[in-house]
Structures are given as C-alpha cells and as structure tokens.
Short mmCIF file of C-alpha atoms in Angstrom, two decimals:
data_model
loop_
_atom_site.label_atom_id
_atom_site.label_comp_id
_atom_site.label_asym_id
_atom_site.label_seq_id
_atom_site.Cartn_x
_atom_site.Cartn_y
_atom_site.Cartn_z
CA MET T 24 101.74 116.02 58.04
CA GLN T 25 99.57 114.24 55.84
CA THR T 26 97.82 110.66 56.29
CA VAL T 27 97.52 108.62 52.66
CA PRO T 28 95.38 105.95 53.26
CA PHE T 29 92.95 104.89 55.51
CA ARG T 30 91.08 108.59 54.69
CA ASN T 31 87.76 106.65 55.19
CA PRO T 32 86.49 106.99 58.81
CA ALA T 33 85.01 103.63 59.20
CA GLU T 34 88.15 102.08 57.85
CA ARG T 35 90.01 103.91 60.26
CA ALA T 36 87.84 102.99 62.97
CA ARG T 37 87.98 98.97 62.19
CA LEU T 38 91.61 98.75 62.66
CA THR T 39 93.04 97.00 65.28
CA GLY T 40 94.29 98.91 68.79
CA ARG T 41 98.41 96.64 66.68
CA GLU T 42 97.11 97.58 62.69
CA ALA T 43 96.83 100.77 63.91
CA ARG T 44 100.21 101.03 65.34
CA LEU T 45 101.82 99.48 62.74
CA ALA T 46 100.31 101.88 60.18
CA CYS T 47 101.72 104.73 62.04
CA ARG T 48 104.81 103.04 62.67
CA SER T 49 104.89 102.63 58.49
CA GLY T 50 104.01 106.44 57.67
CA GLN T 51 100.31 105.03 56.31
CA ILE T 52 98.77 107.42 59.08
CA SER T 53 100.30 110.00 61.13
CA GLY T 54 98.32 112.96 62.58
CA SER T 55 95.14 112.48 64.66
CA THR T 56 94.77 109.59 66.19
CA ALA T 57 90.89 110.14 66.91
CA GLY T 58 88.59 107.68 65.67
CA LEU T 59 91.09 104.91 65.27
CA ALA T 60 91.18 101.46 66.19
CA HIS T 61 87.76 102.11 68.16
CA GLY T 62 87.81 100.65 71.87
CA TYR T 63 91.31 100.38 71.33
CA VAL T 64 93.09 102.44 74.18
CA GLN T 65 95.38 105.38 73.42
CA GLY T 66 97.78 107.01 76.11
CA ASN T 67 99.58 110.06 75.86
CA LEU T 68 103.57 109.79 75.44
CA ALA T 69 106.17 111.26 77.32
CA VAL T 70 110.16 109.61 77.89
CA LEU T 71 112.26 111.59 79.73
CA PRO T 72 116.13 110.97 80.74
CA LYS T 73 116.43 108.19 83.86
CA ASP T 74 117.43 110.92 86.33
CA LEU T 75 113.99 112.33 86.26
CA ALA T 76 112.43 109.48 85.26
CA THR T 77 111.95 108.62 89.46
CA ASP T 78 110.82 111.70 90.02
CA PHE T 79 108.31 111.82 87.50
CA LEU T 80 106.40 108.39 88.50
CA LEU T 81 106.27 109.96 92.08
CA PHE T 82 104.27 113.03 90.33
CA ALA T 83 101.83 111.16 88.86
CA GLN T 84 101.82 108.28 91.91
CA ARG T 85 100.61 111.53 93.90
CA ASN T 86 98.39 112.93 91.19
CA PRO T 87 96.82 109.88 89.89
CA LYS T 88 93.22 111.98 87.93
CA PRO T 89 95.36 114.07 85.77
CA CYS T 90 98.31 111.39 85.52
CA PRO T 91 97.39 107.87 85.31
CA ILE T 92 100.18 106.14 83.50
CA VAL T 93 98.97 102.71 82.10
CA GLY T 94 102.73 101.67 80.66
CA VAL T 95 106.27 102.81 81.60
CA SER T 96 109.48 100.75 79.87
CA ALA T 97 112.12 99.57 81.51
CA PRO T 98 115.74 102.22 80.98
CA GLY T 99 115.88 102.53 77.47
CA GLU T 100 113.53 99.91 76.42
CA ARG T 101 111.63 100.70 73.15
CA ARG T 102 109.27 98.29 74.11
CA ILE T 103 106.57 98.03 76.67
CA PRO T 104 105.02 94.80 76.13
CA GLU T 105 101.78 94.85 78.22
CA LEU T 106 99.90 97.30 76.18
CA GLY T 107 101.05 95.56 72.82
CA GLU T 108 102.57 92.90 70.99
CA ASP T 109 105.57 94.35 69.11
CA LEU T 110 105.27 97.87 70.63
CA ASP T 111 108.16 100.11 69.79
CA ILE T 112 107.60 103.55 71.23
CA ALA T 113 109.91 105.36 69.26
CA THR T 114 108.25 104.94 66.10
CA ASP T 115 104.41 103.90 66.23
CA VAL T 116 103.20 106.41 67.89
CA SER T 117 101.86 108.89 64.77
CA GLY T 118 103.55 111.99 65.56
CA TYR T 119 106.52 113.38 67.89
CA ARG T 120 107.66 116.72 69.67
CA VAL T 121 110.97 116.93 70.61
CA TRP T 122 111.76 119.27 73.68
CA ARG T 123 115.72 121.41 74.73
CA HIS T 124 115.43 122.91 78.03
CA GLY T 125 110.98 122.94 77.88
CA GLU T 126 111.39 124.07 74.37
CA VAL T 127 109.75 122.27 71.43
CA VAL T 128 112.49 121.99 69.40
CA GLU T 129 111.20 119.79 66.26
CA GLU T 130 108.22 118.06 65.32
CA ARG T 131 109.21 114.25 63.94
CA LEU T 132 107.06 111.27 62.59
CA GLU T 133 109.38 108.97 64.89
CA VAL T 134 112.83 109.68 66.86
CA ALA T 135 114.50 105.96 66.63
CA ASP T 136 117.67 107.22 66.20
CA LEU T 137 117.64 110.03 69.47
CA TRP T 138 116.98 107.18 71.76
CA ARG T 139 119.42 107.11 74.57
CA ASP T 140 120.87 103.82 77.03
CA ASP T 141 119.45 106.37 79.91
CA LEU T 142 115.10 107.57 78.94
CA VAL T 143 112.38 106.25 80.61
CA ALA T 144 108.95 106.22 79.08
CA PHE T 145 105.35 106.90 80.21
CA VAL T 146 102.25 106.44 78.89
CA ILE T 147 99.54 108.08 80.13
CA GLY T 148 95.56 107.61 79.93
CA CYS T 149 93.95 109.29 77.80
CA SER T 150 90.06 111.13 77.89
CA PHE T 151 88.87 109.04 74.25
CA SER T 152 88.69 106.03 76.93
CA PHE T 153 86.08 107.78 78.70
CA GLU T 154 84.70 109.85 75.86
CA ALA T 155 83.92 106.32 73.63
CA ALA T 156 82.22 104.48 76.90
CA MET T 157 79.68 107.94 77.67
CA VAL T 158 79.35 108.51 73.63
CA GLU T 159 77.95 104.95 74.20
CA ASP T 160 76.05 105.80 76.88
CA GLY T 161 74.21 108.07 74.58
CA LEU T 162 75.58 111.26 75.82
CA PRO T 163 76.70 114.00 73.93
CA LEU T 164 80.36 115.47 72.94
CA ARG T 165 79.87 118.99 72.38
CA HIS T 166 83.27 119.73 71.38
CA VAL T 167 82.88 116.21 68.88
CA GLU T 168 79.50 117.43 67.43
CA MET T 169 81.51 120.85 66.54
CA GLY T 170 84.28 118.72 64.90
CA VAL T 171 87.01 121.18 67.48
CA ARG T 172 89.76 119.88 70.01
CA VAL T 173 88.20 119.65 73.98
CA PRO T 174 88.71 123.48 75.86
CA MET T 175 90.77 123.06 78.65
CA TYR T 176 91.81 124.83 81.41
CA ARG T 177 94.51 125.99 83.67
CA THR T 178 92.96 125.67 86.93
CA SER T 179 93.89 126.84 90.28
CA ILE T 180 94.28 123.52 91.74
CA PRO T 181 97.38 122.61 92.73
CA CYS T 182 99.08 119.17 91.77
CA VAL T 183 101.09 117.45 94.35
CA PRO T 184 104.73 118.43 93.66
CA ALA T 185 107.67 115.80 93.30
CA GLY T 186 111.56 116.45 92.68
CA PRO T 187 111.06 119.35 89.69
CA PHE T 188 107.35 118.78 89.12
CA ALA T 189 104.60 120.98 90.11
CA GLY T 190 101.85 122.97 88.65
CA PRO T 191 98.26 123.31 88.60
CA MET T 192 96.08 121.11 87.32
CA VAL T 193 94.84 121.13 83.29
CA VAL T 194 91.57 120.27 83.53
CA SER T 195 89.15 119.67 79.88
CA MET T 196 85.44 120.14 79.76
CA ARG T 197 81.95 118.95 77.80
CA PRO T 198 78.63 120.53 78.52
CA LEU T 199 75.79 118.41 79.97
CA THR T 200 72.91 118.78 80.73
CA PRO T 201 72.18 118.02 84.98
CA ALA T 202 70.55 114.78 84.21
CA GLN T 203 73.68 113.56 81.66
CA ALA T 204 76.26 115.07 84.72
CA ILE T 205 74.67 112.46 86.82
CA ARG T 206 75.27 109.92 84.54
CA ALA T 207 78.08 110.82 83.11
CA VAL T 208 80.02 110.80 87.07
CA GLN T 209 78.69 106.63 87.20
CA ILE T 210 80.44 106.37 83.58
CA THR T 211 83.71 108.20 83.89
CA SER T 212 83.94 107.05 87.48
CA ARG T 213 83.79 102.67 86.21
CA PHE T 214 87.69 103.94 85.00
CA PRO T 215 90.09 105.50 87.14
CA ALA T 216 92.82 104.62 85.08
CA VAL T 217 91.67 106.78 82.43
CA HIS T 218 91.34 109.47 84.76
CA GLY T 219 88.00 108.60 85.92
CA ALA T 220 84.70 110.73 87.82
CA PRO T 221 84.94 114.89 86.74
CA VAL T 222 86.93 116.76 89.32
CA HIS T 223 84.45 120.12 89.45
CA LEU T 224 81.28 120.56 87.73
CA GLY T 225 78.78 123.75 87.30
CA LEU T 226 81.24 126.83 88.78
CA PRO T 227 83.86 127.29 87.28
CA GLU T 228 85.04 130.51 88.81
CA GLN T 229 85.51 127.75 92.58
CA ILE T 230 88.68 126.24 90.40
CA GLY T 231 89.98 129.39 89.23
CA ILE T 232 88.49 129.76 85.19
CA ARG T 233 87.29 133.26 84.35
CA ASP T 234 86.29 132.38 81.08
CA LEU T 235 84.83 129.34 79.47
CA MET T 236 85.56 130.78 76.13
CA ARG T 237 89.03 130.94 76.08
CA PRO T 238 90.07 128.18 77.44
CA ASP T 239 93.65 127.77 77.90
CA TYR T 240 94.75 124.79 74.77
CA GLY T 241 91.62 124.02 72.48
CA ASP T 242 88.75 124.95 71.20
CA PRO T 243 85.92 127.44 73.03
CA VAL T 244 82.82 124.97 72.21
CA GLU T 245 79.02 126.12 73.00
CA ILE T 246 77.45 126.12 76.11
CA ARG T 247 73.53 125.19 76.14
CA PRO T 248 70.87 127.35 78.82
CA ASP T 249 69.92 123.68 80.29
CA GLU T 250 73.67 122.82 80.34
CA ILE T 251 76.22 123.27 83.23
CA PRO T 252 79.81 122.49 82.56
CA VAL T 253 81.42 118.99 83.91
CA PHE T 254 85.29 118.77 84.25
CA TRP T 255 88.12 116.32 83.85
CA ALA T 256 91.00 116.16 84.52
CA CYS T 257 93.30 115.77 81.36
CA GLY T 258 96.44 114.21 80.43
CA VAL T 259 97.70 117.47 78.69
CA THR T 260 98.16 118.18 82.88
CA PRO T 261 102.23 116.39 83.17
CA GLN T 262 102.95 118.10 79.87
CA SER T 263 102.64 121.05 80.83
CA VAL T 264 104.75 120.15 84.87
CA ILE T 265 106.84 118.47 82.13
CA ALA T 266 107.57 121.82 80.17
CA ALA T 267 108.10 124.09 83.61
CA SER T 268 110.44 121.38 84.65
CA LYS T 269 112.44 122.74 81.12
CA PRO T 270 114.45 119.00 80.72
CA ASP T 271 117.54 118.49 79.45
CA PHE T 272 115.61 116.26 77.20
CA ALA T 273 112.00 114.84 76.23
CA ILE T 274 110.01 113.36 74.41
CA THR T 275 106.17 113.51 74.04
CA HIS T 276 103.67 113.10 71.39
CA ALA T 277 102.33 115.97 68.79
CA PRO T 278 98.54 117.41 69.90
CA GLY T 279 95.94 115.03 69.31
CA ALA T 280 98.77 112.23 68.39
CA MET T 281 98.19 109.01 70.88
CA LEU T 282 99.73 106.20 71.13
CA VAL T 283 97.08 103.14 70.20
CA THR T 284 98.10 100.45 71.97
CA ASP T 285 96.73 96.43 72.15
CA ARG T 286 94.04 96.61 75.44
CA ARG T 287 90.81 97.81 75.05
CA ASN T 288 89.27 100.25 76.51
CA ALA T 289 86.56 97.58 79.03
CA GLU T 290 89.63 96.35 80.11
CA TYR T 291 90.05 99.40 82.08
CA ALA T 292 86.31 99.98 83.58
CA VAL T 293 86.55 98.98 87.18
CA LEU T 294 83.29 97.03 86.98
CA MET H 30 53.44 111.54 120.48
CA GLN H 31 55.96 110.90 123.77
CA THR H 32 58.93 108.39 124.04
CA VAL H 33 59.20 107.02 127.45
CA PRO H 34 62.69 105.54 127.11
CA PHE H 35 65.33 105.09 124.64
CA ARG H 36 66.00 109.20 124.72
CA ASN H 37 69.46 108.53 124.58
CA PRO H 38 70.45 109.06 121.16
CA ALA H 39 74.08 106.61 121.46
CA GLU H 40 71.55 103.96 123.12
CA ARG H 41 68.77 104.50 121.00
CA ALA H 42 71.95 104.39 117.86
CA ARG H 43 72.66 101.03 119.54
CA LEU H 44 69.32 99.11 119.08
CA THR H 45 68.89 96.40 116.09
CA GLY H 46 65.94 97.18 113.65
CA ARG H 47 64.66 94.26 116.02
CA GLU H 48 64.89 95.56 118.81
CA ALA H 49 63.21 99.25 117.88
CA ARG H 50 61.00 97.92 116.13
CA LEU H 51 59.91 95.95 119.49
CA ALA H 52 60.47 98.67 121.37
CA CYS H 53 57.75 101.20 119.10
CA ARG H 54 54.96 98.10 118.62
CA SER H 55 54.84 98.07 122.73
CA GLY H 56 54.81 101.99 122.65
CA GLN H 57 58.27 103.00 124.01
CA ILE H 58 59.50 104.72 121.21
CA SER H 59 57.25 107.44 119.52
CA GLY H 60 57.29 109.39 116.70
CA SER H 61 60.83 110.61 114.39
CA THR H 62 62.92 107.59 113.64
CA ALA H 63 65.88 109.49 112.77
CA GLY H 64 68.95 108.40 114.32
CA LEU H 65 66.91 105.11 115.36
CA ALA H 66 69.50 101.03 115.35
CA HIS H 67 72.20 102.98 113.07
CA GLY H 68 73.43 100.39 110.05
CA TYR H 69 69.37 99.28 109.89
CA VAL H 70 66.98 99.99 106.57
CA GLN H 71 64.24 102.05 107.39
CA GLY H 72 60.78 102.41 105.79
CA ASN H 73 58.18 104.64 104.35
CA LEU H 74 54.69 102.76 104.64
CA ALA H 75 51.72 102.60 102.32
CA VAL H 76 48.30 100.63 102.89
CA LEU H 77 45.99 100.69 100.31
CA PRO H 78 42.99 98.28 99.38
CA LYS H 79 43.71 94.99 97.59
CA ASP H 80 41.71 96.80 94.20
CA LEU H 81 44.16 100.02 94.14
CA ALA H 82 47.57 98.05 95.04
CA THR H 83 47.99 96.44 91.64
CA ASP H 84 48.02 99.53 90.05
CA PHE H 85 50.28 101.13 92.86
CA LEU H 86 52.35 98.29 92.34
CA LEU H 87 52.72 99.03 88.63
CA PHE H 88 53.48 102.53 89.50
CA ALA H 89 55.91 102.03 91.34
CA GLN H 90 57.61 99.71 89.32
CA ARG H 91 57.26 102.29 86.38
CA ASN H 92 58.58 105.05 88.71
CA PRO H 93 61.49 103.17 90.80
CA LYS H 94 63.81 106.31 91.62
CA PRO H 95 60.72 108.43 93.67
CA CYS H 96 59.02 104.72 94.79
CA PRO H 97 61.78 102.14 95.92
CA ILE H 98 59.66 99.37 96.94
CA VAL H 99 62.00 96.62 99.71
CA GLY H 100 58.85 94.82 101.10
CA VAL H 101 55.00 94.14 100.19
CA SER H 102 52.41 91.90 102.03
CA ALA H 103 49.81 89.48 101.24
CA PRO H 104 46.62 90.83 101.24
CA GLY H 105 45.63 90.28 104.33
CA GLU H 106 48.89 89.74 106.00
CA ARG H 107 50.50 91.94 108.45
CA ARG H 108 54.09 89.67 108.47
CA ILE H 109 56.74 91.39 105.76
CA PRO H 110 59.35 88.52 106.51
CA GLU H 111 61.37 89.51 103.98
CA LEU H 112 61.94 93.00 106.13
CA GLY H 113 61.95 91.71 109.54
CA GLU H 114 61.48 88.31 111.79
CA ASP H 115 58.57 88.90 114.24
CA LEU H 116 56.97 91.93 111.93
CA ASP H 117 53.64 93.83 112.38
CA ILE H 118 53.15 95.99 110.07
CA ALA H 119 50.57 97.23 111.52
CA THR H 120 51.91 97.88 115.48
CA ASP H 121 55.30 98.23 114.84
CA VAL H 122 55.70 101.79 113.26
CA SER H 123 56.09 104.19 115.47
CA GLY H 124 53.31 106.16 113.93
CA TYR H 125 50.46 105.64 111.93
CA ARG H 126 48.72 108.39 109.25
CA VAL H 127 44.76 106.73 108.05
CA TRP H 128 43.63 108.60 105.69
CA ARG H 129 39.42 108.28 104.24
CA HIS H 130 39.57 109.85 100.76
CA GLY H 131 42.49 111.71 100.63
CA GLU H 132 42.81 113.70 103.53
CA VAL H 133 44.20 112.18 106.96
CA VAL H 134 41.24 112.02 109.69
CA GLU H 135 43.07 110.19 111.94
CA GLU H 136 47.41 110.18 113.97
CA ARG H 137 47.23 106.54 115.95
CA LEU H 138 50.08 104.22 117.35
CA GLU H 139 49.32 100.84 115.77
CA VAL H 140 45.80 100.81 113.44
CA ALA H 141 45.34 96.36 114.56
CA ASP H 142 42.21 97.11 114.80
CA LEU H 143 41.35 99.02 111.66
CA TRP H 144 43.60 96.13 109.14
CA ARG H 145 41.41 94.17 107.10
CA ASP H 146 41.46 91.45 104.83
CA ASP H 147 41.78 93.20 101.78
CA LEU H 148 44.68 95.44 102.56
CA VAL H 149 48.12 95.75 100.92
CA ALA H 150 51.32 96.78 102.59
CA PHE H 151 54.13 98.39 101.12
CA VAL H 152 57.45 99.51 102.30
CA ILE H 153 59.60 102.03 99.96
CA GLY H 154 62.80 102.45 100.75
CA CYS H 155 64.66 106.05 102.54
CA SER H 156 66.75 108.76 102.47
CA PHE H 157 68.24 107.61 105.77
CA SER H 158 70.10 104.61 104.10
CA PHE H 159 71.74 106.54 101.51
CA GLU H 160 72.68 109.51 104.16
CA ALA H 161 73.98 107.44 106.32
CA ALA H 162 76.63 106.49 103.46
CA MET H 163 76.76 109.68 103.14
CA VAL H 164 78.42 110.87 106.16
CA GLU H 165 80.62 107.04 106.50
CA ASP H 166 82.32 108.55 103.70
CA GLY H 167 82.88 112.17 105.76
CA LEU H 168 79.84 114.30 103.59
CA PRO H 169 77.83 116.74 104.85
CA LEU H 170 73.74 116.52 105.58
CA ARG H 171 72.87 120.40 105.91
CA HIS H 172 69.79 119.49 107.01
CA VAL H 173 71.33 117.68 110.16
CA GLU H 174 73.55 119.91 110.91
CA MET H 175 71.24 122.64 110.78
CA GLY H 176 68.37 120.00 112.80
CA VAL H 177 64.82 120.80 110.44
CA ARG H 178 64.36 118.03 108.65
CA VAL H 179 65.35 117.94 104.40
CA PRO H 180 64.19 120.40 102.28
CA MET H 181 61.68 118.52 99.66
CA TYR H 182 59.19 120.42 96.36
CA ARG H 183 57.33 119.88 93.78
CA THR H 184 59.13 119.41 90.60
CA SER H 185 57.81 119.52 86.85
CA ILE H 186 59.10 116.04 86.21
CA PRO H 187 55.64 113.97 85.65
CA CYS H 188 55.75 110.48 87.74
CA VAL H 189 54.86 107.90 84.75
CA PRO H 190 51.40 107.37 85.76
CA ALA H 191 49.09 104.45 86.28
CA GLY H 192 45.71 104.01 86.90
CA PRO H 193 44.75 106.32 89.32
CA PHE H 194 48.80 107.52 90.64
CA ALA H 195 50.17 110.18 89.20
CA GLY H 196 51.78 113.51 89.26
CA PRO H 197 55.11 114.88 90.35
CA MET H 198 58.40 113.89 90.48
CA VAL H 199 58.94 115.00 94.57
CA VAL H 200 62.72 115.42 95.59
CA SER H 201 64.61 116.33 98.82
CA MET H 202 67.72 118.30 98.49
CA ARG H 203 71.10 119.19 99.94
CA PRO H 204 73.65 121.44 99.25
CA LEU H 205 76.92 120.32 98.30
CA THR H 206 80.12 121.42 96.90
CA PRO H 207 80.74 120.55 93.79
CA ALA H 208 83.20 117.71 94.60
CA GLN H 209 80.44 116.63 97.35
CA ALA H 210 78.55 116.32 94.58
CA ILE H 211 80.50 114.51 92.27
CA ARG H 212 81.47 112.06 95.35
CA ALA H 213 77.98 112.02 96.49
CA VAL H 214 76.32 110.14 93.09
CA GLN H 215 79.91 107.75 93.04
CA ILE H 216 77.86 106.75 96.59
CA THR H 217 74.30 107.14 96.27
CA SER H 218 74.89 105.29 92.62
CA ARG H 219 75.55 101.66 95.04
CA PHE H 220 71.93 101.97 96.63
CA PRO H 221 69.82 101.86 93.45
CA ALA H 222 66.87 100.63 96.02
CA VAL H 223 65.90 104.01 98.10
CA HIS H 224 66.60 106.01 95.97
CA GLY H 225 69.88 105.40 94.24
CA ALA H 226 71.95 108.63 92.61
CA PRO H 227 70.42 112.22 92.23
CA VAL H 228 67.66 113.15 89.75
CA HIS H 229 69.66 116.79 88.82
CA LEU H 230 71.74 118.72 90.53
CA GLY H 231 72.42 122.66 90.00
CA LEU H 232 69.53 124.32 87.89
CA PRO H 233 66.35 123.89 89.54
CA GLU H 234 64.31 126.33 87.73
CA GLN H 235 65.07 123.11 85.01
CA ILE H 236 62.55 121.06 87.26
CA GLY H 237 60.46 123.39 88.07
CA ILE H 238 61.32 124.79 91.33
CA ARG H 239 61.58 128.56 91.58
CA ASP H 240 62.55 129.54 95.30
CA LEU H 241 64.82 127.46 97.02
CA MET H 242 64.54 128.96 100.30
CA ARG H 243 60.43 127.86 99.85
CA PRO H 244 60.37 124.48 99.89
CA ASP H 245 56.83 122.64 99.84
CA TYR H 246 57.55 119.39 102.75
CA GLY H 247 60.45 120.43 105.30
CA ASP H 248 62.40 123.25 106.00
CA PRO H 249 64.46 125.10 104.07
CA VAL H 250 68.71 125.02 104.12
CA GLU H 251 71.43 127.33 104.37
CA ILE H 252 73.13 126.68 100.66
CA ARG H 253 76.52 128.19 100.49
CA PRO H 254 77.89 130.64 97.61
CA ASP H 255 80.52 127.14 97.34
CA GLU H 256 77.86 124.45 96.54
CA ILE H 257 75.15 123.72 94.43
CA PRO H 258 71.79 122.08 94.48
CA VAL H 259 72.13 118.34 94.32
CA PHE H 260 68.32 116.32 94.03
CA TRP H 261 67.16 112.90 95.04
CA ALA H 262 63.89 111.29 93.83
CA CYS H 263 62.09 111.54 97.86
CA GLY H 264 59.50 108.84 99.32
CA VAL H 265 57.31 111.74 99.41
CA THR H 266 56.41 110.82 95.80
CA PRO H 267 54.16 108.18 96.45
CA GLN H 268 52.66 109.51 99.50
CA SER H 269 51.68 112.68 97.20
CA VAL H 270 50.04 110.80 94.84
CA ILE H 271 48.13 108.86 96.99
CA ALA H 272 46.81 111.59 98.58
CA ALA H 273 45.79 113.13 95.44
CA SER H 274 44.17 109.60 93.86
CA LYS H 275 41.95 109.91 97.17
CA PRO H 276 41.67 106.31 97.63
CA ASP H 277 38.30 105.89 99.97
CA PHE H 278 40.60 104.20 102.87
CA ALA H 279 44.47 104.45 103.02
CA ILE H 280 47.29 103.99 105.67
CA THR H 281 51.22 105.62 106.37
CA HIS H 282 53.27 106.39 108.52
CA ALA H 283 53.32 109.83 110.26
CA PRO H 284 56.16 112.08 109.10
CA GLY H 285 59.79 110.91 109.49
CA ALA H 286 58.36 108.03 111.86
CA MET H 287 59.63 105.22 109.47
CA LEU H 288 59.68 101.48 110.15
CA VAL H 289 62.65 99.85 111.09
CA THR H 290 63.29 96.74 109.05
CA ASP H 291 66.56 93.89 110.00
CA ARG H 292 67.97 94.77 106.49
CA ARG H 293 70.52 96.08 106.97
CA ASN H 294 71.91 98.89 104.57
CA ALA H 295 74.51 97.51 103.39
CA GLU H 296 72.67 95.03 101.37
CA TYR H 297 71.37 97.50 99.61
CA ALA H 298 74.64 98.24 98.00
CA VAL H 299 74.86 96.71 94.79
CA LEU H 300 78.42 96.71 94.64
#
C-alpha cells in the first residue's frame, strides 16, 4: 500500500475526519491512519454475516473494555450515520482484510464488490483516542517515541463468551513511571468508550504474561528501571476472537488502517 | 484516655458529626475517633500562633496533597462555622497534644485554658474520608482487617517549603492487587480535598522507602504476593513539618483523635 499525496505529517494531522475518510476512499491515503485527522475518533472494523452479528453484539456487551462498540450498521447497510456524514464502510477504510474460515485470504483497498445484504459492520473504539489524551497531558508513549507498534499480549484473563465468540483478552502495554501511571488511570478513565482505564499494572505474570520483550502482536519497547508496565484492554481482542471462531466470511480493517470518523475524541470523554 | 458510654461500635457509627463532637466535648468520648459518625468528615488539627499561620497557610497551598486544608479559624476564634454548628475547636477534639519548641509537653482532653488571642486553628483533611469511599466500593483495607494503624513512611519527596516549614512528604500505604489499585486511583481521585489520588505505587524504593515492614509511623501490614503497595500523601506530613520547625507553641490533635465535623464525606467528592 502506498500513499500518494498527504505525505506531510502536519498536513495529515490537519485534515478533518471527513476529509481523511474521503482521501482514503479515493485512494489518496492508504495504510496506517496513525497521526491522521488530529482530534477525530478512529475505530477498528469488524464485518460479520447477520447470523453471527447478534452473538458478536452480545460478546461486545459482555466485554466492553476490550470491545467498546462505537457504531453498528443496519444489516446490508454500508452507512453508519452516527459516525460520519456520507460514510461508506465498504470504501472509506484505508485498508481491508478479507477472511474466509478464520484465514486472511486477501488484503484490499475497498470491499464494495464483496458487500452483501446480510453483512453487519461493527466499529470498535481504538486506543488512538485515549493516547491523544495522554499526549495532551504530557505523558510519554514509548512505542511512538521509538517509532514502532504498541506491544500487545494475549493474557490469561478470559473474555465472557457469547455463542461462538470466546477467548482471552488481548492487552496493549505502555511503560510509565508510577506517578505517570496514576495520572494515566485518571485520564483514560474519562474515555470508557475507547477502552477506558487500564486493566492491570505492575505485575504482568499475574495476567499470564511471561516475557514483556516477546509481545504476541506489535513490537517490544524499552521499559526503564523507574517504570512499571501498564496494560489496557485492546481492540485486537475482538479480531482474535473472530478469527478463532472461524466464520465462513468476515471483513476487518488491515492492521493500523482504521476507520476515521466525524466524531471527536473529546465527545467520548464522560467528564 | 478512657471512653465511658458509646462503647458499642454500631452506636458510635450512628452518631451524627455534631453528636460525636458534643460527646467528645463532654468527655463521654475520648481517644480514637475511628468508626465514629459514619459518613462525616474527620480532620487533623494544627493550631499555631498568628505569626506562623501565614507561612503555614502558604505551605498548605503549595502542598495540597499532604496538606489539604478543610477549615481555618479567624485569629483567636475557637469557632469554624463552615465545619460545624456550635463547633469549639478548644474542646471538641477527643484528645490534644500541646507542643513547646517542637516537643510534646502535655496530652489533654481540652485546651480552653491555653487558648490565646493570637492562635489560628487549621483543620486538615484525613484519610478516613477516602477510606470510607474505598470500603463502600468493596476494596480491602489491610490495616483495618488486621486491627492496626495504617503504616506511614517518610519519603524522599520534598515538600515545597514556605517560611520555616519544610521537610519530606509522609505517605500512608495500603496493599492492593493491581486491579484494585486502578479502582482505588479512580475512587480517591474524586476526593482531592482529603488527599485525593495516590502519589505513588509499586516501586517504594523510588520514593526513598527501603523497608515496607519498618514504617516510620503506624504499624507494618502484610503485603501478599499478588499485591502492590499503593501510597497516598498523609496528614502526618504537616505535623512532622510543624514539629521540625520547632514553634514556641502549637497544639495538635493526639494521634487518631480527630475533629469530627458536620460536613459529609460525600460533599467532598468532586464528581
């Protein structure tokens, strides 16, 4: 995937959510949406056939921390009006993965020709929103400083199952000093719709993580002697749960290629 | 000090703030006020001559986490109307300490005959308020379970000095599992006027604490393998700072013998 214009980070940040989405639709932007449309909510995408959608909705309801749903389409509908004017879920994500029987069979820039009357699209909150709030408060994000993906780990914390959907919670990790960790709990508690407060800190072995330097997804990051690892529920959880349930057909966003919405991060702050 | 009636814990808890205060005034209650007047704010007491009071007020202003002032008397006044109807600061605390040149010279049940026209009384928020909120949420308090005083430590965190008042922050410690610690940050953040969120967690050596089993004040408590130590700024800080400044004359409450006010803990929740 290649980006043609909008290479300049400042220019990418200045776009509105709608401008970014239309640039993704037209192919002017593809791949990672990190740094795009500063202040606007981005979301993970999961598209499932209607017969699985009810169970998935129940799964999300039962596991709101890893699976905070910010928008759902009506069956067959490609629009989700509450997330964006003129939004087309089949064309506006900057990269898609097509799954058959639990395997990725294709990566694409749009999925309009694959759309079916029985598909339901779920948009799930993403850590970009709470990370923006952390950065505004002056808290460090080691993976951003190092220019790598956030480290993510499968834990021993089971999700509450629903129908075919079951599996462990996946968490992302950010190293912080104890005082920063306390502040990060306060800041991210304001955003329950985008994973909210951490689920764990300080003792990774307690949640089944043996080696912080070997994440299950993403990249390892430095943890300094004066820092503790702080863990947040991660939107990779629903993806791994969907993959494990091996539905006949599913569509997700490609890693890092989120849906950019018209909603502002600030709207999701409960206080 | 001896308690005559009001021995029954349920009876002590049911008292209003005013009833408890009047019982202290009449000598029916003395000594520890733990468990007294459920739901009402209790406070640490510090009484200083007017010439030191301005510096102390400045010290508190600069160090709000260990020194959250909830009420101040006008010079020479024994009433603090915002804290209680009919409150008399010279008789209503269940035990006083009289200090001369930084040393405790006397413990007493009232200090009316020592009152002077130049004295200013400071009432400082106390951890009983945030502990009540933690208990209501089902969080454990190990020192309460063990029936001992909370462990407190002098840290390497310096307070911001003001006039003669300077010294390290004293913290209290409560062991919690990581998930409980995250919840405790949320709950105590609601109460900035009574020490608020923790100041540290997980890495005691970073704040100059070498041995958690040897607190500088209070008693050691068990820390289980699945728990981390969580530290809150403590109202002992202003007392130790006052003692270190060796004022000619000062009055404080005796340890554990707080001023019971008419204000409710719930009033101090910012959200």
